[in-house]
mmCIF file of C-alpha atoms in Angstrom:
data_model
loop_
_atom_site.group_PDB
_atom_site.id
_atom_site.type_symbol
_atom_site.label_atom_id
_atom_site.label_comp_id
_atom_site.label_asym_id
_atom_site.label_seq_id
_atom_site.Cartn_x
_atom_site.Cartn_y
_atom_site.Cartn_z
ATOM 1 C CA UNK P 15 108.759 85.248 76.048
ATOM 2 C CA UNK P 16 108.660 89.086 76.041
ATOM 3 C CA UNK P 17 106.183 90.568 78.042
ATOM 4 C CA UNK P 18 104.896 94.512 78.362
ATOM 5 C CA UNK P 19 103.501 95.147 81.108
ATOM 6 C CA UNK P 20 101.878 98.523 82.397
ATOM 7 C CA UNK P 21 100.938 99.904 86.057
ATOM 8 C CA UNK P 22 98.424 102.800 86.526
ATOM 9 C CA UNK P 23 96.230 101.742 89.496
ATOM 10 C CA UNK P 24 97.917 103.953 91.762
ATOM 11 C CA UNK P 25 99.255 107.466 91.889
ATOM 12 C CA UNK P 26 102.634 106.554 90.623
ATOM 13 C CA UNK P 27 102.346 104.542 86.957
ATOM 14 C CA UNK P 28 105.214 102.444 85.030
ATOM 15 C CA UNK P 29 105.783 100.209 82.386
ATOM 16 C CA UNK P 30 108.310 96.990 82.231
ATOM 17 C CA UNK P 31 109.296 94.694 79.658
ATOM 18 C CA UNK P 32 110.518 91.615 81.129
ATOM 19 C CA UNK P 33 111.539 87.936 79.453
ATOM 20 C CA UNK P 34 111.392 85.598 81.850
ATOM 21 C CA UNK P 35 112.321 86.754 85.775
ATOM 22 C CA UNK P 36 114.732 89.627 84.334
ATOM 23 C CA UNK P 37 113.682 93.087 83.558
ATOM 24 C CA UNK P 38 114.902 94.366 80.487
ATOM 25 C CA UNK P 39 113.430 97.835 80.671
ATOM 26 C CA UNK P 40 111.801 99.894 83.465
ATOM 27 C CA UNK P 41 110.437 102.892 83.140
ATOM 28 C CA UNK P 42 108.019 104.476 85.973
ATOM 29 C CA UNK P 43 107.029 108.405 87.379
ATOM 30 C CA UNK P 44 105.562 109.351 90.926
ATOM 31 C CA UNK P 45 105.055 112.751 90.182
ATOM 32 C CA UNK P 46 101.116 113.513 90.496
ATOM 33 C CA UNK P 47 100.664 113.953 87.050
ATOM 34 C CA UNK P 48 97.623 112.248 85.425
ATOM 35 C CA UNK P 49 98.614 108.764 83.482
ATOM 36 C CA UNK P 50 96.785 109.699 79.974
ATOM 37 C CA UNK P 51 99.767 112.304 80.106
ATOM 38 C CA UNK P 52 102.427 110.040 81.068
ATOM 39 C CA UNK P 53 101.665 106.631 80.102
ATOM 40 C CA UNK P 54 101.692 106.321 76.205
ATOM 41 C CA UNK P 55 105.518 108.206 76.758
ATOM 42 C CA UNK P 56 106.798 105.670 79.084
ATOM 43 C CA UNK P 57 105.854 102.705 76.656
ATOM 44 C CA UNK P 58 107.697 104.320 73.859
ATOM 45 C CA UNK P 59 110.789 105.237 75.940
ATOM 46 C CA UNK P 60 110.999 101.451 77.706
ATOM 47 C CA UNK P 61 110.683 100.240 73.585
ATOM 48 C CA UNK P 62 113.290 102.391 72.691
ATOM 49 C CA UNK P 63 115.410 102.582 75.089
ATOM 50 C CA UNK P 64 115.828 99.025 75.175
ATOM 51 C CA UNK P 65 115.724 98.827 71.504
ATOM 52 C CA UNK P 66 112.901 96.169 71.375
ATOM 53 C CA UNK P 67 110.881 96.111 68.797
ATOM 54 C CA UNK P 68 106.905 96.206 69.324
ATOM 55 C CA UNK P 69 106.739 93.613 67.148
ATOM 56 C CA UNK P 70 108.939 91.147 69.995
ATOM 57 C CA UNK P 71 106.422 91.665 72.778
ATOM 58 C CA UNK P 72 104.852 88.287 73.117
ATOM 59 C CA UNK P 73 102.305 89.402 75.418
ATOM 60 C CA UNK P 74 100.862 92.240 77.063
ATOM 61 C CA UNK P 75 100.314 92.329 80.346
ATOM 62 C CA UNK P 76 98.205 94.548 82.718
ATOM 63 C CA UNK P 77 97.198 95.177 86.365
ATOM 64 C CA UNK P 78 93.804 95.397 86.294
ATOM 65 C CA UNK P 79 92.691 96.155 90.213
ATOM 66 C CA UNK P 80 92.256 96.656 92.442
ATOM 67 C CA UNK P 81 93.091 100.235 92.525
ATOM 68 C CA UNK P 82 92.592 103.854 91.573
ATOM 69 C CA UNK P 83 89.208 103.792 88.676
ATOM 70 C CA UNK P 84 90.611 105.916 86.592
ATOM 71 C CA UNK P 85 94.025 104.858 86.853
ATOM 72 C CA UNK P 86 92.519 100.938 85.731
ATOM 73 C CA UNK P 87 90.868 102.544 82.993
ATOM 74 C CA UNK P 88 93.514 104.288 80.873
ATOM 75 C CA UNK P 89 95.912 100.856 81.637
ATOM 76 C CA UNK P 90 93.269 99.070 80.787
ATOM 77 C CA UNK P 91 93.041 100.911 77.518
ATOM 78 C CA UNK P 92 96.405 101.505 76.689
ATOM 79 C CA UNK P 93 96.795 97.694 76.535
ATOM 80 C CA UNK P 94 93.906 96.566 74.460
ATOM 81 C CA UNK P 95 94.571 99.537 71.883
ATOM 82 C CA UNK P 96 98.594 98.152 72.013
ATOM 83 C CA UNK P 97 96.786 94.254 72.213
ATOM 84 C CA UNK P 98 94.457 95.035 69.526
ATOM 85 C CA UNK P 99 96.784 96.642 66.939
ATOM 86 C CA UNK P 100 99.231 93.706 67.611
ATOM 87 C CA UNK P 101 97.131 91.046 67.014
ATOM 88 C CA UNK P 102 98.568 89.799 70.494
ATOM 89 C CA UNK P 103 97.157 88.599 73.702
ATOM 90 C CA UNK P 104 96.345 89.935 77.137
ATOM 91 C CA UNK P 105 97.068 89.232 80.191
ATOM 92 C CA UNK P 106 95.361 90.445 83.547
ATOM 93 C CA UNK P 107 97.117 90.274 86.724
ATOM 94 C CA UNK P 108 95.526 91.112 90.095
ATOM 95 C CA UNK P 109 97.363 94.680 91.653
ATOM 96 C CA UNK P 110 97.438 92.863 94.997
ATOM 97 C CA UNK P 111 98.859 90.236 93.273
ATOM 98 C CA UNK P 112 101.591 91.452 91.673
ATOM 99 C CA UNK P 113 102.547 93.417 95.048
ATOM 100 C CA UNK P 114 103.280 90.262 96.798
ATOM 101 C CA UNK P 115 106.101 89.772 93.850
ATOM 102 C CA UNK P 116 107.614 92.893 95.164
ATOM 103 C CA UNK P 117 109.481 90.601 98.306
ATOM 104 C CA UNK P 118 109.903 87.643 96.648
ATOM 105 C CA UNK P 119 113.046 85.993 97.595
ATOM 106 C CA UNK P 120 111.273 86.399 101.442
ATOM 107 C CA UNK P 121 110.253 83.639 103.745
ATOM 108 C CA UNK P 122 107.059 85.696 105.103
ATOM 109 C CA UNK P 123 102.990 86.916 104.114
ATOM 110 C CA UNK P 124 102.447 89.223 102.230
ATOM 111 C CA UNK P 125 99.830 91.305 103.078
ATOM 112 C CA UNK P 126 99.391 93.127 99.818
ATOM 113 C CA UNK P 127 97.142 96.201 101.316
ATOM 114 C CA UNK P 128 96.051 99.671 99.217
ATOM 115 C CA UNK P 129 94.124 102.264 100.628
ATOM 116 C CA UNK P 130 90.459 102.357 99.284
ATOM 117 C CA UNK P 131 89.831 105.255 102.002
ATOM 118 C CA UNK P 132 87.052 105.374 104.794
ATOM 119 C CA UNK P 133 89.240 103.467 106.509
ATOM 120 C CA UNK P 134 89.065 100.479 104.209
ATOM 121 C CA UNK P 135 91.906 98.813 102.260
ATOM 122 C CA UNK P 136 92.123 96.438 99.153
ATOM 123 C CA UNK P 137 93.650 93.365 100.987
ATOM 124 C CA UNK P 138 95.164 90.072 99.989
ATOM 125 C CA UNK P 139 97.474 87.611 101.717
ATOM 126 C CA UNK P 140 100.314 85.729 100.017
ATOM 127 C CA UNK P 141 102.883 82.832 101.240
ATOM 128 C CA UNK P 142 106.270 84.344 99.795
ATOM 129 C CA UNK P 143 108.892 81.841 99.837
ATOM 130 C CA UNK P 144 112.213 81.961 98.047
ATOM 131 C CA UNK P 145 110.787 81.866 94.705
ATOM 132 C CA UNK P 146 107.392 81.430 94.930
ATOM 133 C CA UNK P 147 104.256 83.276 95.838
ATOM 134 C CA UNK P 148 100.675 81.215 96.767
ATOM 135 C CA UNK P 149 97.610 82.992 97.203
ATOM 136 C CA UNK P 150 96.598 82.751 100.648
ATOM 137 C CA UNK P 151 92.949 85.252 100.099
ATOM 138 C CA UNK P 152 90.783 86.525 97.441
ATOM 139 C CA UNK P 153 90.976 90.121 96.330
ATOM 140 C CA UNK P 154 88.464 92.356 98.999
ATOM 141 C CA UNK P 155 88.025 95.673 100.273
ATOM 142 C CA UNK P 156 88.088 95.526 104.038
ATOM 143 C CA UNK P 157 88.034 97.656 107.173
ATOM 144 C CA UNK P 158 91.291 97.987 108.436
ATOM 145 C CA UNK P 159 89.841 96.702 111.488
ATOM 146 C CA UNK P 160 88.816 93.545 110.532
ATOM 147 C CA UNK P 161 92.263 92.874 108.875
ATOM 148 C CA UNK P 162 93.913 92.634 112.420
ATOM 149 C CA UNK P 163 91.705 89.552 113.088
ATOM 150 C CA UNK P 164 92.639 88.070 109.426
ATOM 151 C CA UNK P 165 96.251 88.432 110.409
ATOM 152 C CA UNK P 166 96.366 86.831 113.996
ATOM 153 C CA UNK P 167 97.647 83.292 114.196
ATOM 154 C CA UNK P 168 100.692 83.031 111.367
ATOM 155 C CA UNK P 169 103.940 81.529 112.074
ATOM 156 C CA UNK P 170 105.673 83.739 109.757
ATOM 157 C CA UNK P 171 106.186 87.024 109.728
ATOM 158 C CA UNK P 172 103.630 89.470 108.159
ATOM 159 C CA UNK P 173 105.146 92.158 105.391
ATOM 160 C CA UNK P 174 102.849 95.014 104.410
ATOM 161 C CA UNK P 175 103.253 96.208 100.901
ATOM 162 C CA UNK P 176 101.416 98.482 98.689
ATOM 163 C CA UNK P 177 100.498 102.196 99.306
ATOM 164 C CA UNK P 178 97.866 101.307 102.380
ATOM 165 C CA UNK P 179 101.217 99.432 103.913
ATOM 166 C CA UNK P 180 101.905 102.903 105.945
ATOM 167 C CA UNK P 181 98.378 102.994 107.091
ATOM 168 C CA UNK P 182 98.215 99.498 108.164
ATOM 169 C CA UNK P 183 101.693 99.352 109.939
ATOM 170 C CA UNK P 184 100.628 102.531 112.186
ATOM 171 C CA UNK P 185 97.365 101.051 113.024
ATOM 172 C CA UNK P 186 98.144 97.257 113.264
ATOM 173 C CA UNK P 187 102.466 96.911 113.717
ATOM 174 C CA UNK P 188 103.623 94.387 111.780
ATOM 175 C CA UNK P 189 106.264 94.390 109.373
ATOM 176 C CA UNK P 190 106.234 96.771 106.209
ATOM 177 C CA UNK P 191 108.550 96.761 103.084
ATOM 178 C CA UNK P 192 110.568 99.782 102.725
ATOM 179 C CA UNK P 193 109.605 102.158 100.058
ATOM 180 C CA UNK P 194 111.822 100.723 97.139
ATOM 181 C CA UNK P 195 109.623 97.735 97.324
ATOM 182 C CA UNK P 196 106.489 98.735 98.765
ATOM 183 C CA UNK P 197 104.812 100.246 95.948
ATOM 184 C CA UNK P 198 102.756 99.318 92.923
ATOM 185 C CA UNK P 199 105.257 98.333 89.976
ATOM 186 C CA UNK P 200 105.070 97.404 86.074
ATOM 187 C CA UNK P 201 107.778 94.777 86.911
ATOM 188 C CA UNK P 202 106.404 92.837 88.977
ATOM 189 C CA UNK P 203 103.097 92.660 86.690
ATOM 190 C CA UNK P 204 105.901 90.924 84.034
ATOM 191 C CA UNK P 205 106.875 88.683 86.605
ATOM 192 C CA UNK P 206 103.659 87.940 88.286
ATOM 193 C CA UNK P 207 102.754 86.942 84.471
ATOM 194 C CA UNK P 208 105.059 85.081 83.584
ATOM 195 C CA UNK P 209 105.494 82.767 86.831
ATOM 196 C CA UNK P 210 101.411 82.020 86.026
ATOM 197 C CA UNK P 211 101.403 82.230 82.462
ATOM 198 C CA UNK P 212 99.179 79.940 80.638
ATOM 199 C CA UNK P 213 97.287 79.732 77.129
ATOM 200 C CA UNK P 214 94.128 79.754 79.145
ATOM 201 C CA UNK P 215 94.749 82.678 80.851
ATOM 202 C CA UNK P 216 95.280 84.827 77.386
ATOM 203 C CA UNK P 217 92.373 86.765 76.511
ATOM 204 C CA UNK P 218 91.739 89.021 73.376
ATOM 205 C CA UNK P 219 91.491 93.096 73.988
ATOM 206 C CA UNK P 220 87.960 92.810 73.982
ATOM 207 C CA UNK P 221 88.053 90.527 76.857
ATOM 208 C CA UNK P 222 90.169 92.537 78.813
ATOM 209 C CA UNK P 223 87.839 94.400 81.878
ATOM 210 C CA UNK P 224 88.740 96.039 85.258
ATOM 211 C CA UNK P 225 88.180 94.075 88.655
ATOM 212 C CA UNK P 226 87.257 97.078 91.218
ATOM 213 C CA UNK P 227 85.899 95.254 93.589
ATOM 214 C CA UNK P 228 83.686 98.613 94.661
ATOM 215 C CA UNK P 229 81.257 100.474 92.610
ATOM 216 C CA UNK P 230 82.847 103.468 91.747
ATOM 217 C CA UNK P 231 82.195 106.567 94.109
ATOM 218 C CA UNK P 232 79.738 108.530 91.794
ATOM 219 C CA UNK P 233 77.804 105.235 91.560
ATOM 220 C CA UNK P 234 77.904 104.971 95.071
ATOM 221 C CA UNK P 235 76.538 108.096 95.789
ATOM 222 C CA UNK P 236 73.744 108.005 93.231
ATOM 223 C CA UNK P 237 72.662 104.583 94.856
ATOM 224 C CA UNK P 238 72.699 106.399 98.472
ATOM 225 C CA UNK P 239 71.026 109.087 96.972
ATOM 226 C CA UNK P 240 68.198 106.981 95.204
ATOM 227 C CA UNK P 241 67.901 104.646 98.221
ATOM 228 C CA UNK P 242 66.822 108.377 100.630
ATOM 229 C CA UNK P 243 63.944 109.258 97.935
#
């Protein structure tokens, strides 16, 4: 099973295609340039330079939050317009998730953290074992204080990874992954879907929607705002 997977709910973006645990083609940029410039590129070049047909992607997969609102939106869009012209399925994977695949292969948690600001991060925990990951949490936004009291009490070791994993590891200690590994990546989307892949799972483009967890900061505002009057 071929599987396309895309990344934008962070600064940097990318886009995998992966068949089983290997990763056929990888494609990714980190340079602060806005994803509805770089994203539709990257899917063509990880097509073509792997020479794989759109017509062999089985499935396409997305991360579909936490993370950046924007960010979620053009993924999110990208893969039901690619979904929808396909007449292929979707498949939504959790960012936090797919972070914890980052350090598979460990014998640790994963504490899957990205910064949501105001001294909050999105937070998860995983059990990472030599080829497995288990999901430990549900998806939340938290205050970074209240994470050091969710982390006391493990026998393992604790790995931060994701882009709050700095922020976290200055405030709290802990382990972090080192910057190969630590951020968001298309990849491990592919891989994250295919070690849970199921029929059930599939849904059409239509059914496709971001999980943000937050309302989005205009929304919050306007609530604040309406809640003063």
């Amino acid at each position: 099973m071929k599987i396309l997977s895309v990344d934008t709910s962070a600064v940097s973006a990318s886009v995998a295609i992966t068949e089983g645990e290997k990763i056929i083609s990888l494609c990714s940029t980190n340079a602060g340039l806005t994803h509805s410039r770089t994203l539709l590129p990257m899917i063509n070049s990880a097509l073509s330079n792997s020479e794989t047909p759109l017509s062999d992607i089985d499935v396409f997969a997305c991360s579909v939050g936490p993370g950046s609102f924007t960010g979620i939106r053009i993924g999110i869009a990208s893969v039901k317009g690619l979904s929808d012209g396909c007449g292929k399925k979707c498949f939504p994977v959790s960012t936090l998730e797919a972070l914890a695949y980052n350090i598979i292969g460990q014998d640790a948690v994963a504490c899957s953290v990205m910064d949501a600001r105001c001294n909050q991060v999105y937070c998860a925990l995983f059990d990472v074992g030599n080829s497995t990951v288990v999901r430990m949490t549900e998806d939340e936004a938290i205050k970074i204080d209240e994470l050091s009291e969710r982390l006391k009490g493990f026998d393992k070791k604790i790995i931060f990874v994701g882009d709050g994993a700095e922020i976290c590891h200055r405030a709290l200690g802990y382990d972090i992954a080192p910057p190969v590994t630590r951020f968001q990546n298309a990849a491990s989307v592919g891989i994250c879907t295919f070690k849970n892949f199921s029929e059930e799972k599939l849904l059409s483009a239509s059914e496709l929607l971001p999980v943000y967890l937050r309302l989005p900061q205009a929304e919050r505002e306007l609530r604040a705002k309406n809640n003063k009057q």
